[in-house]
Amino acid sequence: MTHRRWMLVWGSVALLVSLSACSVISPDSWLVAPIEFDNALDDDALDGGVDDRIDVTYSMANITADTAGGFWTESAGSWLHLDRNGDTRSRFNDEGFSTVHGISAVSPTNLVVSRTDRVDAVGSGTGIFRFDTQAGTWTRVEVDATSIGDVVAEVDGRIVFVDFLGGTVPGVFGDLSGSDQPKPFAIRAIDASGRQTTVLGAESGLAATAVAIDADSTGTVYISTDREAFTISVDGTPTSLGTHSNRVPVLAVSPAGEVLVGSSTAAETTDLAWTLVRGSSKARDVMADKGDCSRSADGGLAILQAGQPTGLPFSCGTKAAVWVTDTTFVLAIGDEAGTILVRVTPPRSDSDR
């Protein structure tokens, strides 16, 4: 496959555009850079087609690190893989009539995907699959579950997933009960040998309209609903991460253990300095209308560092988030009218200045 190069240099301070129109970037400023990428389909690229470079795209709710510094996104059957160097490694449309609920990479080209195959008005049930993106093959993972939502694959081969007990994943086409109705859920796991266990059972009594999950290197599972976020340790101990009001739960855990989660009243609300770096006029409009929390009506995120929350004033309207290094992350901000993928870099430490 040919490599298609975007011309964005991560961390560059050239051609800067700030919402505050400042010409000098403070060393204490967070840098928020819209990602420009080649949106041409793989077949077009192989046929010698021209680049289709954009930095405003369709809505993206599924995102995962690719295990090598890049990331994958999926939305309504459109798949995109950007590597750590800024190359579009793959961009294709899945011809299958299905809804994806969660993706998680086990290698740069192999994903674990939960999806519902929609063949009629009431749906045909959900499943977990291993997706070889190079071969284009899907292999079902046999699990005992009612209706599967978000999914995360851990380094030890364990797959953790949400099991909605009401029979239908919220928001799926054909859910005649309505996607705004909370549904009871459990959290299950299946290991590499096929042994299935329960992380959080039905006896918890929890219900939600949406659930996002992630996990860290210790095996702790992170869970966010549309109202609250919490963890379940390997010994089953729950710990609250706070409450929030984001209708779409967003959750991402860094390799260093820092957490992106819906902002709550407990989040620190100090004025965090940030600067929008580069970006087309359309990308800047999306950030101004959707991402800038001083102007947006949508909820934002907080970053938990050593358990202490800091609100991120550029993160409103975020539908998905992923860490690509220990310190930098990517947010998908916006909606169907326009979405931007932004790479966020924190201020340099004193030792780096």
mmCIF file of C-alpha atoms in Angstrom:
data_model
loop_
_atom_site.group_PDB
_atom_site.id
_atom_site.type_symbol
_atom_site.label_atom_id
_atom_site.label_comp_id
_atom_site.label_asym_id
_atom_site.label_seq_id
_atom_site.Cartn_x
_atom_site.Cartn_y
_atom_site.Cartn_z
ATOM 1 C CA MET A 1 0.000 0.000 0.000
ATOM 2 C CA THR A 2 1.289 3.461 -0.808
ATOM 3 C CA HIS A 3 1.961 5.905 1.983
ATOM 4 C CA ARG A 4 0.099 9.185 1.784
ATOM 5 C CA ARG A 5 1.812 11.893 3.706
ATOM 6 C CA TRP A 6 0.115 14.756 5.502
ATOM 7 C CA MET A 7 2.208 17.892 5.772
ATOM 8 C CA LEU A 8 1.537 18.535 9.442
ATOM 9 C CA VAL A 9 4.663 18.475 11.603
ATOM 10 C CA TRP A 10 3.736 17.486 15.139
ATOM 11 C CA GLY A 11 4.628 20.137 17.640
ATOM 12 C CA SER A 12 5.596 22.721 15.029
ATOM 13 C CA VAL A 13 5.301 26.309 16.049
ATOM 14 C CA ALA A 14 5.196 27.618 12.461
ATOM 15 C CA LEU A 15 2.077 29.107 10.934
ATOM 16 C CA LEU A 16 0.276 29.247 14.255
ATOM 17 C CA VAL A 17 -3.343 30.225 14.543
ATOM 18 C CA SER A 18 -4.784 31.074 17.944
ATOM 19 C CA LEU A 19 -8.390 31.623 18.877
ATOM 20 C CA SER A 20 -7.207 34.525 20.972
ATOM 21 C CA ALA A 21 -5.232 35.913 18.003
ATOM 22 C CA CYS A 22 -2.019 35.889 20.044
ATOM 23 C CA SER A 23 1.178 35.934 17.990
ATOM 24 C CA VAL A 24 3.388 34.515 20.746
ATOM 25 C CA ILE A 25 2.741 31.138 22.331
ATOM 26 C CA SER A 26 3.358 30.895 26.036
ATOM 27 C CA PRO A 27 5.555 27.965 27.090
ATOM 28 C CA ASP A 28 2.713 27.156 29.510
ATOM 29 C CA SER A 29 0.179 26.809 26.693
ATOM 30 C CA TRP A 30 -1.400 23.532 25.634
ATOM 31 C CA LEU A 31 -1.086 23.097 21.860
ATOM 32 C CA VAL A 32 -4.208 21.879 20.032
ATOM 33 C CA ALA A 33 -3.448 20.957 16.408
ATOM 34 C CA PRO A 34 -6.144 19.935 13.873
ATOM 35 C CA ILE A 35 -4.870 16.932 11.921
ATOM 36 C CA GLU A 36 -4.781 17.216 8.143
ATOM 37 C CA PHE A 37 -4.885 13.820 6.455
ATOM 38 C CA ASP A 38 -5.357 12.238 3.046
ATOM 39 C CA ASN A 39 -8.955 11.045 2.866
ATOM 40 C CA ALA A 40 -8.614 9.303 -0.526
ATOM 41 C CA LEU A 41 -9.808 5.704 -0.458
ATOM 42 C CA ASP A 42 -7.169 2.974 -0.685
ATOM 43 C CA ASP A 43 -8.291 1.890 -4.166
ATOM 44 C CA ASP A 44 -8.013 5.441 -5.459
ATOM 45 C CA ALA A 45 -4.493 5.802 -4.039
ATOM 46 C CA LEU A 46 -3.351 2.520 -5.572
ATOM 47 C CA ASP A 47 -4.719 3.641 -8.933
ATOM 48 C CA GLY A 48 -2.551 6.745 -8.808
ATOM 49 C CA GLY A 49 -5.318 9.114 -7.737
ATOM 50 C CA VAL A 50 -4.527 12.512 -6.270
ATOM 51 C CA ASP A 51 -4.505 13.228 -2.551
ATOM 52 C CA ASP A 52 -7.753 14.273 -0.912
ATOM 53 C CA ARG A 53 -6.395 16.322 1.978
ATOM 54 C CA ILE A 54 -8.854 17.467 4.643
ATOM 55 C CA ASP A 55 -8.866 18.561 8.273
ATOM 56 C CA VAL A 56 -12.653 18.619 8.722
ATOM 57 C CA THR A 57 -14.343 15.259 8.409
ATOM 58 C CA TYR A 58 -17.394 13.187 9.306
ATOM 59 C CA SER A 59 -18.441 12.452 12.878
ATOM 60 C CA MET A 60 -16.181 9.914 14.593
ATOM 61 C CA ALA A 61 -17.200 8.037 17.734
ATOM 62 C CA ASN A 62 -14.912 4.968 17.581
ATOM 63 C CA ILE A 63 -11.169 5.422 18.016
ATOM 64 C CA THR A 64 -8.265 3.306 19.271
ATOM 65 C CA ALA A 65 -4.478 3.500 19.487
ATOM 66 C CA ASP A 66 -2.820 1.205 16.932
ATOM 67 C CA THR A 67 -0.138 -0.034 19.437
ATOM 68 C CA ALA A 68 2.627 1.715 17.427
ATOM 69 C CA GLY A 69 1.997 5.413 18.037
ATOM 70 C CA GLY A 70 -0.799 5.882 15.505
ATOM 71 C CA PHE A 71 -4.528 5.329 15.714
ATOM 72 C CA TRP A 72 -7.607 3.951 13.965
ATOM 73 C CA THR A 73 -11.048 5.568 13.690
ATOM 74 C CA GLU A 74 -14.384 4.228 12.429
ATOM 75 C CA SER A 75 -17.732 5.858 11.769
ATOM 76 C CA ALA A 76 -20.703 4.453 9.862
ATOM 77 C CA GLY A 77 -18.490 1.974 8.022
ATOM 78 C CA SER A 78 -15.719 4.460 7.157
ATOM 79 C CA TRP A 79 -12.317 3.341 8.476
ATOM 80 C CA LEU A 80 -9.153 5.442 8.782
ATOM 81 C CA HIS A 81 -5.670 4.488 9.994
ATOM 82 C CA LEU A 82 -3.056 7.174 10.649
ATOM 83 C CA ASP A 83 0.412 6.109 11.785
ATOM 84 C CA ARG A 84 2.768 7.802 14.239
ATOM 85 C CA ASN A 85 4.548 9.722 11.462
ATOM 86 C CA GLY A 86 1.394 11.261 10.046
ATOM 87 C CA ASP A 87 0.934 8.903 7.102
ATOM 88 C CA THR A 88 -2.510 7.710 6.073
ATOM 89 C CA ARG A 89 -1.835 3.997 6.171
ATOM 90 C CA SER A 90 -5.351 2.942 5.222
ATOM 91 C CA ARG A 91 -8.698 4.549 4.359
ATOM 92 C CA PHE A 92 -11.574 2.346 3.230
ATOM 93 C CA ASN A 93 -15.323 1.873 3.496
ATOM 94 C CA ASP A 94 -16.764 -1.374 4.843
ATOM 95 C CA GLU A 95 -19.450 -2.575 2.471
ATOM 96 C CA GLY A 96 -21.145 -4.644 5.189
ATOM 97 C CA PHE A 97 -24.387 -3.293 6.626
ATOM 98 C CA SER A 98 -23.350 -3.133 10.295
ATOM 99 C CA THR A 99 -22.982 -0.800 13.258
ATOM 100 C CA VAL A 100 -19.691 -0.783 15.171
ATOM 101 C CA HIS A 101 -19.883 -0.262 18.929
ATOM 102 C CA GLY A 102 -16.208 -0.454 19.883
ATOM 103 C CA ILE A 103 -12.749 -1.038 18.419
ATOM 104 C CA SER A 104 -9.451 -1.945 20.068
ATOM 105 C CA ALA A 105 -6.133 -2.749 18.398
ATOM 106 C CA VAL A 106 -3.918 -5.723 19.164
ATOM 107 C CA SER A 107 -1.452 -4.678 16.428
ATOM 108 C CA PRO A 108 -1.348 -1.891 13.820
ATOM 109 C CA THR A 109 -3.345 -4.026 11.370
ATOM 110 C CA ASN A 110 -5.372 -6.335 13.620
ATOM 111 C CA LEU A 111 -8.341 -5.082 15.612
ATOM 112 C CA VAL A 112 -10.924 -6.430 18.017
ATOM 113 C CA VAL A 113 -14.335 -5.060 16.998
ATOM 114 C CA SER A 114 -17.805 -5.326 18.499
ATOM 115 C CA ARG A 115 -20.565 -4.820 15.963
ATOM 116 C CA THR A 116 -24.220 -5.416 15.144
ATOM 117 C CA ASP A 117 -24.983 -6.757 11.680
ATOM 118 C CA ARG A 118 -28.165 -5.044 10.535
ATOM 119 C CA VAL A 119 -30.101 -7.260 8.171
ATOM 120 C CA ASP A 120 -33.668 -6.280 9.008
ATOM 121 C CA ALA A 121 -35.685 -3.774 11.004
ATOM 122 C CA VAL A 122 -35.000 -5.367 14.379
ATOM 123 C CA GLY A 123 -31.314 -6.249 13.978
ATOM 124 C CA SER A 124 -29.593 -9.612 14.124
ATOM 125 C CA GLY A 125 -27.652 -9.421 17.356
ATOM 126 C CA THR A 126 -24.145 -8.332 18.230
ATOM 127 C CA GLY A 127 -20.807 -10.082 18.284
ATOM 128 C CA ILE A 128 -17.091 -9.635 18.881
ATOM 129 C CA PHE A 129 -14.768 -10.171 15.930
ATOM 130 C CA ARG A 130 -11.068 -10.142 15.205
ATOM 131 C CA PHE A 131 -10.640 -7.949 12.130
ATOM 132 C CA ASP A 132 -7.559 -8.438 9.948
ATOM 133 C CA THR A 133 -7.579 -5.100 8.131
ATOM 134 C CA GLN A 134 -4.987 -6.184 5.568
ATOM 135 C CA ALA A 135 -6.757 -9.389 4.563
ATOM 136 C CA GLY A 136 -10.210 -7.905 5.117
ATOM 137 C CA THR A 137 -11.298 -10.951 7.138
ATOM 138 C CA TRP A 138 -13.542 -11.107 10.213
ATOM 139 C CA THR A 139 -13.242 -13.963 12.747
ATOM 140 C CA ARG A 140 -15.907 -14.266 15.432
ATOM 141 C CA VAL A 141 -14.876 -14.544 19.101
ATOM 142 C CA GLU A 142 -17.321 -16.859 20.841
ATOM 143 C CA VAL A 143 -18.700 -15.234 24.014
ATOM 144 C CA ASP A 144 -21.748 -15.709 26.208
ATOM 145 C CA ALA A 145 -23.487 -12.334 26.192
ATOM 146 C CA THR A 146 -26.841 -10.730 25.514
ATOM 147 C CA SER A 147 -25.942 -7.647 23.487
ATOM 148 C CA ILE A 148 -22.371 -6.344 23.247
ATOM 149 C CA GLY A 149 -21.337 -2.697 23.459
ATOM 150 C CA ASP A 150 -17.873 -1.183 23.807
ATOM 151 C CA VAL A 151 -14.809 -3.440 23.849
ATOM 152 C CA VAL A 152 -11.135 -3.232 24.849
ATOM 153 C CA ALA A 153 -8.371 -5.768 24.158
ATOM 154 C CA GLU A 154 -5.604 -5.974 26.764
ATOM 155 C CA VAL A 155 -1.962 -6.852 26.192
ATOM 156 C CA ASP A 156 -2.333 -10.242 27.888
ATOM 157 C CA GLY A 157 -4.947 -11.296 25.346
ATOM 158 C CA ARG A 158 -7.963 -10.650 27.562
ATOM 159 C CA ILE A 159 -10.941 -8.935 25.901
ATOM 160 C CA VAL A 160 -13.195 -6.855 28.150
ATOM 161 C CA PHE A 161 -16.637 -5.866 26.875
ATOM 162 C CA VAL A 162 -19.942 -4.300 27.843
ATOM 163 C CA ASP A 163 -22.933 -6.660 27.932
ATOM 164 C CA PHE A 164 -26.274 -4.836 27.740
ATOM 165 C CA LEU A 165 -28.801 -7.068 29.461
ATOM 166 C CA GLY A 166 -31.891 -5.543 27.874
ATOM 167 C CA GLY A 167 -31.221 -7.342 24.613
ATOM 168 C CA THR A 168 -30.300 -4.386 22.405
ATOM 169 C CA VAL A 169 -27.344 -2.016 22.433
ATOM 170 C CA PRO A 170 -28.545 1.581 23.012
ATOM 171 C CA GLY A 171 -28.661 3.615 19.836
ATOM 172 C CA VAL A 172 -28.545 0.700 17.399
ATOM 173 C CA PHE A 173 -30.844 0.868 14.376
ATOM 174 C CA GLY A 174 -33.886 -1.212 15.184
ATOM 175 C CA ASP A 175 -33.893 -0.448 18.910
ATOM 176 C CA LEU A 176 -37.609 0.282 19.063
ATOM 177 C CA SER A 177 -37.491 1.028 22.805
ATOM 178 C CA GLY A 178 -35.578 4.258 22.123
ATOM 179 C CA SER A 179 -31.887 4.976 22.585
ATOM 180 C CA ASP A 180 -32.514 7.449 25.425
ATOM 181 C CA GLN A 181 -33.857 4.762 27.727
ATOM 182 C CA PRO A 182 -31.253 3.492 30.253
ATOM 183 C CA LYS A 183 -30.519 -0.204 29.934
ATOM 184 C CA PRO A 184 -28.999 -2.509 32.564
ATOM 185 C CA PHE A 185 -25.494 -3.687 31.796
ATOM 186 C CA ALA A 186 -22.659 -5.893 33.012
ATOM 187 C CA ILE A 187 -18.942 -5.942 32.212
ATOM 188 C CA ARG A 188 -17.528 -9.285 31.030
ATOM 189 C CA ALA A 189 -14.072 -10.518 30.086
ATOM 190 C CA ILE A 190 -12.771 -13.452 28.064
ATOM 191 C CA ASP A 191 -9.150 -14.548 28.195
ATOM 192 C CA ALA A 192 -6.915 -16.007 25.501
ATOM 193 C CA SER A 193 -7.961 -19.560 26.441
ATOM 194 C CA GLY A 194 -11.655 -18.744 25.993
ATOM 195 C CA ARG A 195 -12.490 -18.643 29.710
ATOM 196 C CA GLN A 196 -15.148 -16.000 30.405
ATOM 197 C CA THR A 197 -15.484 -14.100 33.680
ATOM 198 C CA THR A 198 -17.622 -11.240 35.001
ATOM 199 C CA VAL A 199 -15.953 -7.979 36.017
ATOM 200 C CA LEU A 200 -19.185 -6.244 37.057
ATOM 201 C CA GLY A 201 -22.359 -8.291 37.353
ATOM 202 C CA ALA A 202 -26.043 -7.598 36.909
ATOM 203 C CA GLU A 203 -26.413 -7.473 40.682
ATOM 204 C CA SER A 204 -24.864 -3.988 40.609
ATOM 205 C CA GLY A 205 -28.196 -2.710 39.337
ATOM 206 C CA LEU A 206 -26.499 -0.197 37.048
ATOM 207 C CA ALA A 207 -28.226 1.062 33.899
ATOM 208 C CA ALA A 208 -27.137 3.609 31.305
ATOM 209 C CA THR A 209 -27.933 4.985 27.870
ATOM 210 C CA ALA A 210 -24.272 4.551 26.849
ATOM 211 C CA VAL A 211 -21.144 2.964 28.339
ATOM 212 C CA ALA A 212 -17.464 3.402 27.449
ATOM 213 C CA ILE A 213 -14.667 1.236 28.847
ATOM 214 C CA ASP A 214 -10.868 1.122 28.924
ATOM 215 C CA ALA A 215 -8.202 -0.687 30.931
ATOM 216 C CA ASP A 216 -4.706 -0.018 32.235
ATOM 217 C CA SER A 217 -1.592 -2.170 32.464
ATOM 218 C CA THR A 218 -2.533 -3.440 35.943
ATOM 219 C CA GLY A 219 -5.798 -4.957 34.716
ATOM 220 C CA THR A 220 -7.968 -2.270 36.297
ATOM 221 C CA VAL A 221 -11.063 -1.649 34.168
ATOM 222 C CA TYR A 222 -12.310 1.929 33.693
ATOM 223 C CA ILE A 223 -16.019 2.472 33.068
ATOM 224 C CA SER A 224 -17.927 5.614 32.102
ATOM 225 C CA THR A 225 -21.662 5.917 31.633
ATOM 226 C CA ASP A 226 -23.625 8.996 30.602
ATOM 227 C CA ARG A 227 -23.677 10.034 34.283
ATOM 228 C CA GLU A 228 -20.598 8.769 36.131
ATOM 229 C CA ALA A 229 -17.176 7.161 35.815
ATOM 230 C CA PHE A 230 -15.517 4.591 38.047
ATOM 231 C CA THR A 231 -12.951 1.794 38.090
ATOM 232 C CA ILE A 232 -13.053 -1.880 39.001
ATOM 233 C CA SER A 233 -9.713 -3.231 40.225
ATOM 234 C CA VAL A 234 -8.557 -6.786 39.594
ATOM 235 C CA ASP A 235 -9.867 -7.783 43.040
ATOM 236 C CA GLY A 236 -13.297 -6.309 42.254
ATOM 237 C CA THR A 237 -12.987 -3.109 44.265
ATOM 238 C CA PRO A 238 -14.915 -0.163 42.753
ATOM 239 C CA THR A 239 -13.559 3.404 42.939
ATOM 240 C CA SER A 240 -15.475 6.480 41.810
ATOM 241 C CA LEU A 241 -13.893 8.882 39.323
ATOM 242 C CA GLY A 242 -16.729 11.410 39.611
ATOM 243 C CA THR A 243 -19.943 12.361 37.886
ATOM 244 C CA HIS A 244 -20.545 14.277 34.659
ATOM 245 C CA SER A 245 -23.377 15.257 32.335
ATOM 246 C CA ASN A 246 -21.940 14.309 28.933
ATOM 247 C CA ARG A 247 -24.537 12.401 26.909
ATOM 248 C CA VAL A 248 -21.744 10.603 25.047
ATOM 249 C CA PRO A 249 -19.299 9.091 27.550
ATOM 250 C CA VAL A 250 -15.635 9.505 26.581
ATOM 251 C CA LEU A 251 -12.868 7.548 28.287
ATOM 252 C CA ALA A 252 -9.170 7.018 27.539
ATOM 253 C CA VAL A 253 -6.350 5.796 29.780
ATOM 254 C CA SER A 254 -2.731 6.633 28.932
ATOM 255 C CA PRO A 255 0.170 4.173 29.227
ATOM 256 C CA ALA A 256 1.306 6.286 32.205
ATOM 257 C CA GLY A 257 -2.071 5.940 33.923
ATOM 258 C CA GLU A 258 -3.527 9.401 33.224
ATOM 259 C CA VAL A 259 -7.233 9.406 32.370
ATOM 260 C CA LEU A 260 -9.410 11.460 30.029
ATOM 261 C CA VAL A 261 -13.005 11.406 31.218
ATOM 262 C CA GLY A 262 -16.124 13.584 31.242
ATOM 263 C CA SER A 263 -15.562 16.739 33.267
ATOM 264 C CA SER A 264 -17.368 16.977 36.592
ATOM 265 C CA THR A 265 -18.057 19.632 39.158
ATOM 266 C CA ALA A 266 -14.950 18.359 40.950
ATOM 267 C CA ALA A 267 -12.686 19.298 38.038
ATOM 268 C CA GLU A 268 -10.309 22.173 38.541
ATOM 269 C CA THR A 269 -11.715 25.172 36.676
ATOM 270 C CA THR A 270 -8.646 27.407 36.467
ATOM 271 C CA ASP A 271 -8.033 29.157 33.142
ATOM 272 C CA LEU A 272 -5.839 26.691 31.294
ATOM 273 C CA ALA A 273 -3.813 28.403 28.561
ATOM 274 C CA TRP A 274 -4.215 26.800 25.148
ATOM 275 C CA THR A 275 -3.501 27.666 21.533
ATOM 276 C CA LEU A 276 -4.974 26.340 18.298
ATOM 277 C CA VAL A 277 -2.083 25.420 16.005
ATOM 278 C CA ARG A 278 -2.565 25.600 12.223
ATOM 279 C CA GLY A 279 -5.893 24.401 10.836
ATOM 280 C CA SER A 280 -8.092 25.549 7.982
ATOM 281 C CA SER A 281 -10.731 28.213 8.485
ATOM 282 C CA LYS A 282 -13.359 25.445 8.607
ATOM 283 C CA ALA A 283 -11.379 23.579 11.277
ATOM 284 C CA ARG A 284 -11.066 26.757 13.323
ATOM 285 C CA ASP A 285 -14.820 27.286 13.002
ATOM 286 C CA VAL A 286 -15.514 23.786 14.363
ATOM 287 C CA MET A 287 -13.211 24.438 17.307
ATOM 288 C CA ALA A 288 -14.824 27.816 17.986
ATOM 289 C CA ASP A 289 -18.382 26.477 17.740
ATOM 290 C CA LYS A 290 -17.968 23.028 19.297
ATOM 291 C CA GLY A 291 -14.619 22.638 21.050
ATOM 292 C CA ASP A 292 -14.114 25.946 22.858
ATOM 293 C CA CYS A 293 -15.884 25.412 26.195
ATOM 294 C CA SER A 294 -16.337 29.157 26.669
ATOM 295 C CA ARG A 295 -18.702 29.123 23.665
ATOM 296 C CA SER A 296 -19.976 25.552 23.347
ATOM 297 C CA ALA A 297 -23.056 24.180 25.080
ATOM 298 C CA ASP A 298 -21.621 20.632 24.961
ATOM 299 C CA GLY A 299 -19.811 19.104 27.917
ATOM 300 C CA GLY A 300 -16.035 18.813 28.021
ATOM 301 C CA LEU A 301 -13.380 16.517 29.440
ATOM 302 C CA ALA A 302 -11.069 16.515 32.409
ATOM 303 C CA ILE A 303 -7.656 14.934 32.666
ATOM 304 C CA LEU A 304 -7.020 12.963 35.860
ATOM 305 C CA GLN A 305 -3.368 13.120 36.914
ATOM 306 C CA ALA A 306 -2.576 11.234 40.135
ATOM 307 C CA GLY A 307 -6.305 11.314 40.780
ATOM 308 C CA GLN A 308 -6.550 15.112 40.522
ATOM 309 C CA PRO A 309 -8.891 16.445 37.790
ATOM 310 C CA THR A 310 -8.113 19.398 35.536
ATOM 311 C CA GLY A 311 -10.805 20.633 33.148
ATOM 312 C CA LEU A 312 -9.725 20.959 29.505
ATOM 313 C CA PRO A 313 -11.350 24.126 28.074
ATOM 314 C CA PHE A 314 -10.751 23.044 24.450
ATOM 315 C CA SER A 315 -12.467 19.640 24.762
ATOM 316 C CA CYS A 316 -16.191 20.383 24.566
ATOM 317 C CA GLY A 317 -18.086 18.449 21.919
ATOM 318 C CA THR A 318 -15.593 15.557 22.118
ATOM 319 C CA LYS A 319 -17.069 12.274 20.881
ATOM 320 C CA ALA A 320 -13.939 10.109 21.262
ATOM 321 C CA ALA A 321 -10.397 10.304 22.640
ATOM 322 C CA VAL A 322 -7.206 8.253 22.445
ATOM 323 C CA TRP A 323 -3.702 8.529 23.893
ATOM 324 C CA VAL A 324 -0.966 8.167 21.266
ATOM 325 C CA THR A 325 2.007 8.629 23.650
ATOM 326 C CA ASP A 326 2.439 8.894 27.408
ATOM 327 C CA THR A 327 1.742 12.630 27.216
ATOM 328 C CA THR A 328 -0.147 13.420 24.005
ATOM 329 C CA PHE A 329 -3.641 12.497 22.905
ATOM 330 C CA VAL A 330 -6.100 12.914 20.033
ATOM 331 C CA LEU A 331 -9.684 14.163 20.387
ATOM 332 C CA ALA A 332 -12.524 13.855 17.874
ATOM 333 C CA ILE A 333 -14.515 17.089 18.302
ATOM 334 C CA GLY A 334 -17.727 18.000 16.502
ATOM 335 C CA ASP A 335 -20.741 16.328 14.954
ATOM 336 C CA GLU A 336 -22.199 15.308 11.591
ATOM 337 C CA ALA A 337 -21.996 18.907 10.380
ATOM 338 C CA GLY A 338 -18.208 18.813 10.813
ATOM 339 C CA THR A 339 -15.653 17.041 13.008
ATOM 340 C CA ILE A 340 -11.968 17.706 13.608
ATOM 341 C CA LEU A 341 -9.319 15.320 14.868
ATOM 342 C CA VAL A 342 -6.945 17.343 17.054
ATOM 343 C CA ARG A 343 -3.634 16.281 18.532
ATOM 344 C CA VAL A 344 -3.146 17.789 21.996
ATOM 345 C CA THR A 345 0.342 18.402 23.382
ATOM 346 C CA PRO A 346 0.775 19.602 26.984
ATOM 347 C CA PRO A 347 3.187 22.394 27.929
ATOM 348 C CA ARG A 348 6.834 21.471 27.972
ATOM 349 C CA SER A 349 8.263 20.657 31.359
ATOM 350 C CA ASP A 350 10.733 23.078 32.934
ATOM 351 C CA SER A 351 13.600 20.722 32.104
ATOM 352 C CA ASP A 352 12.678 20.872 28.386
ATOM 353 C CA ARG A 353 12.601 24.648 28.163
#
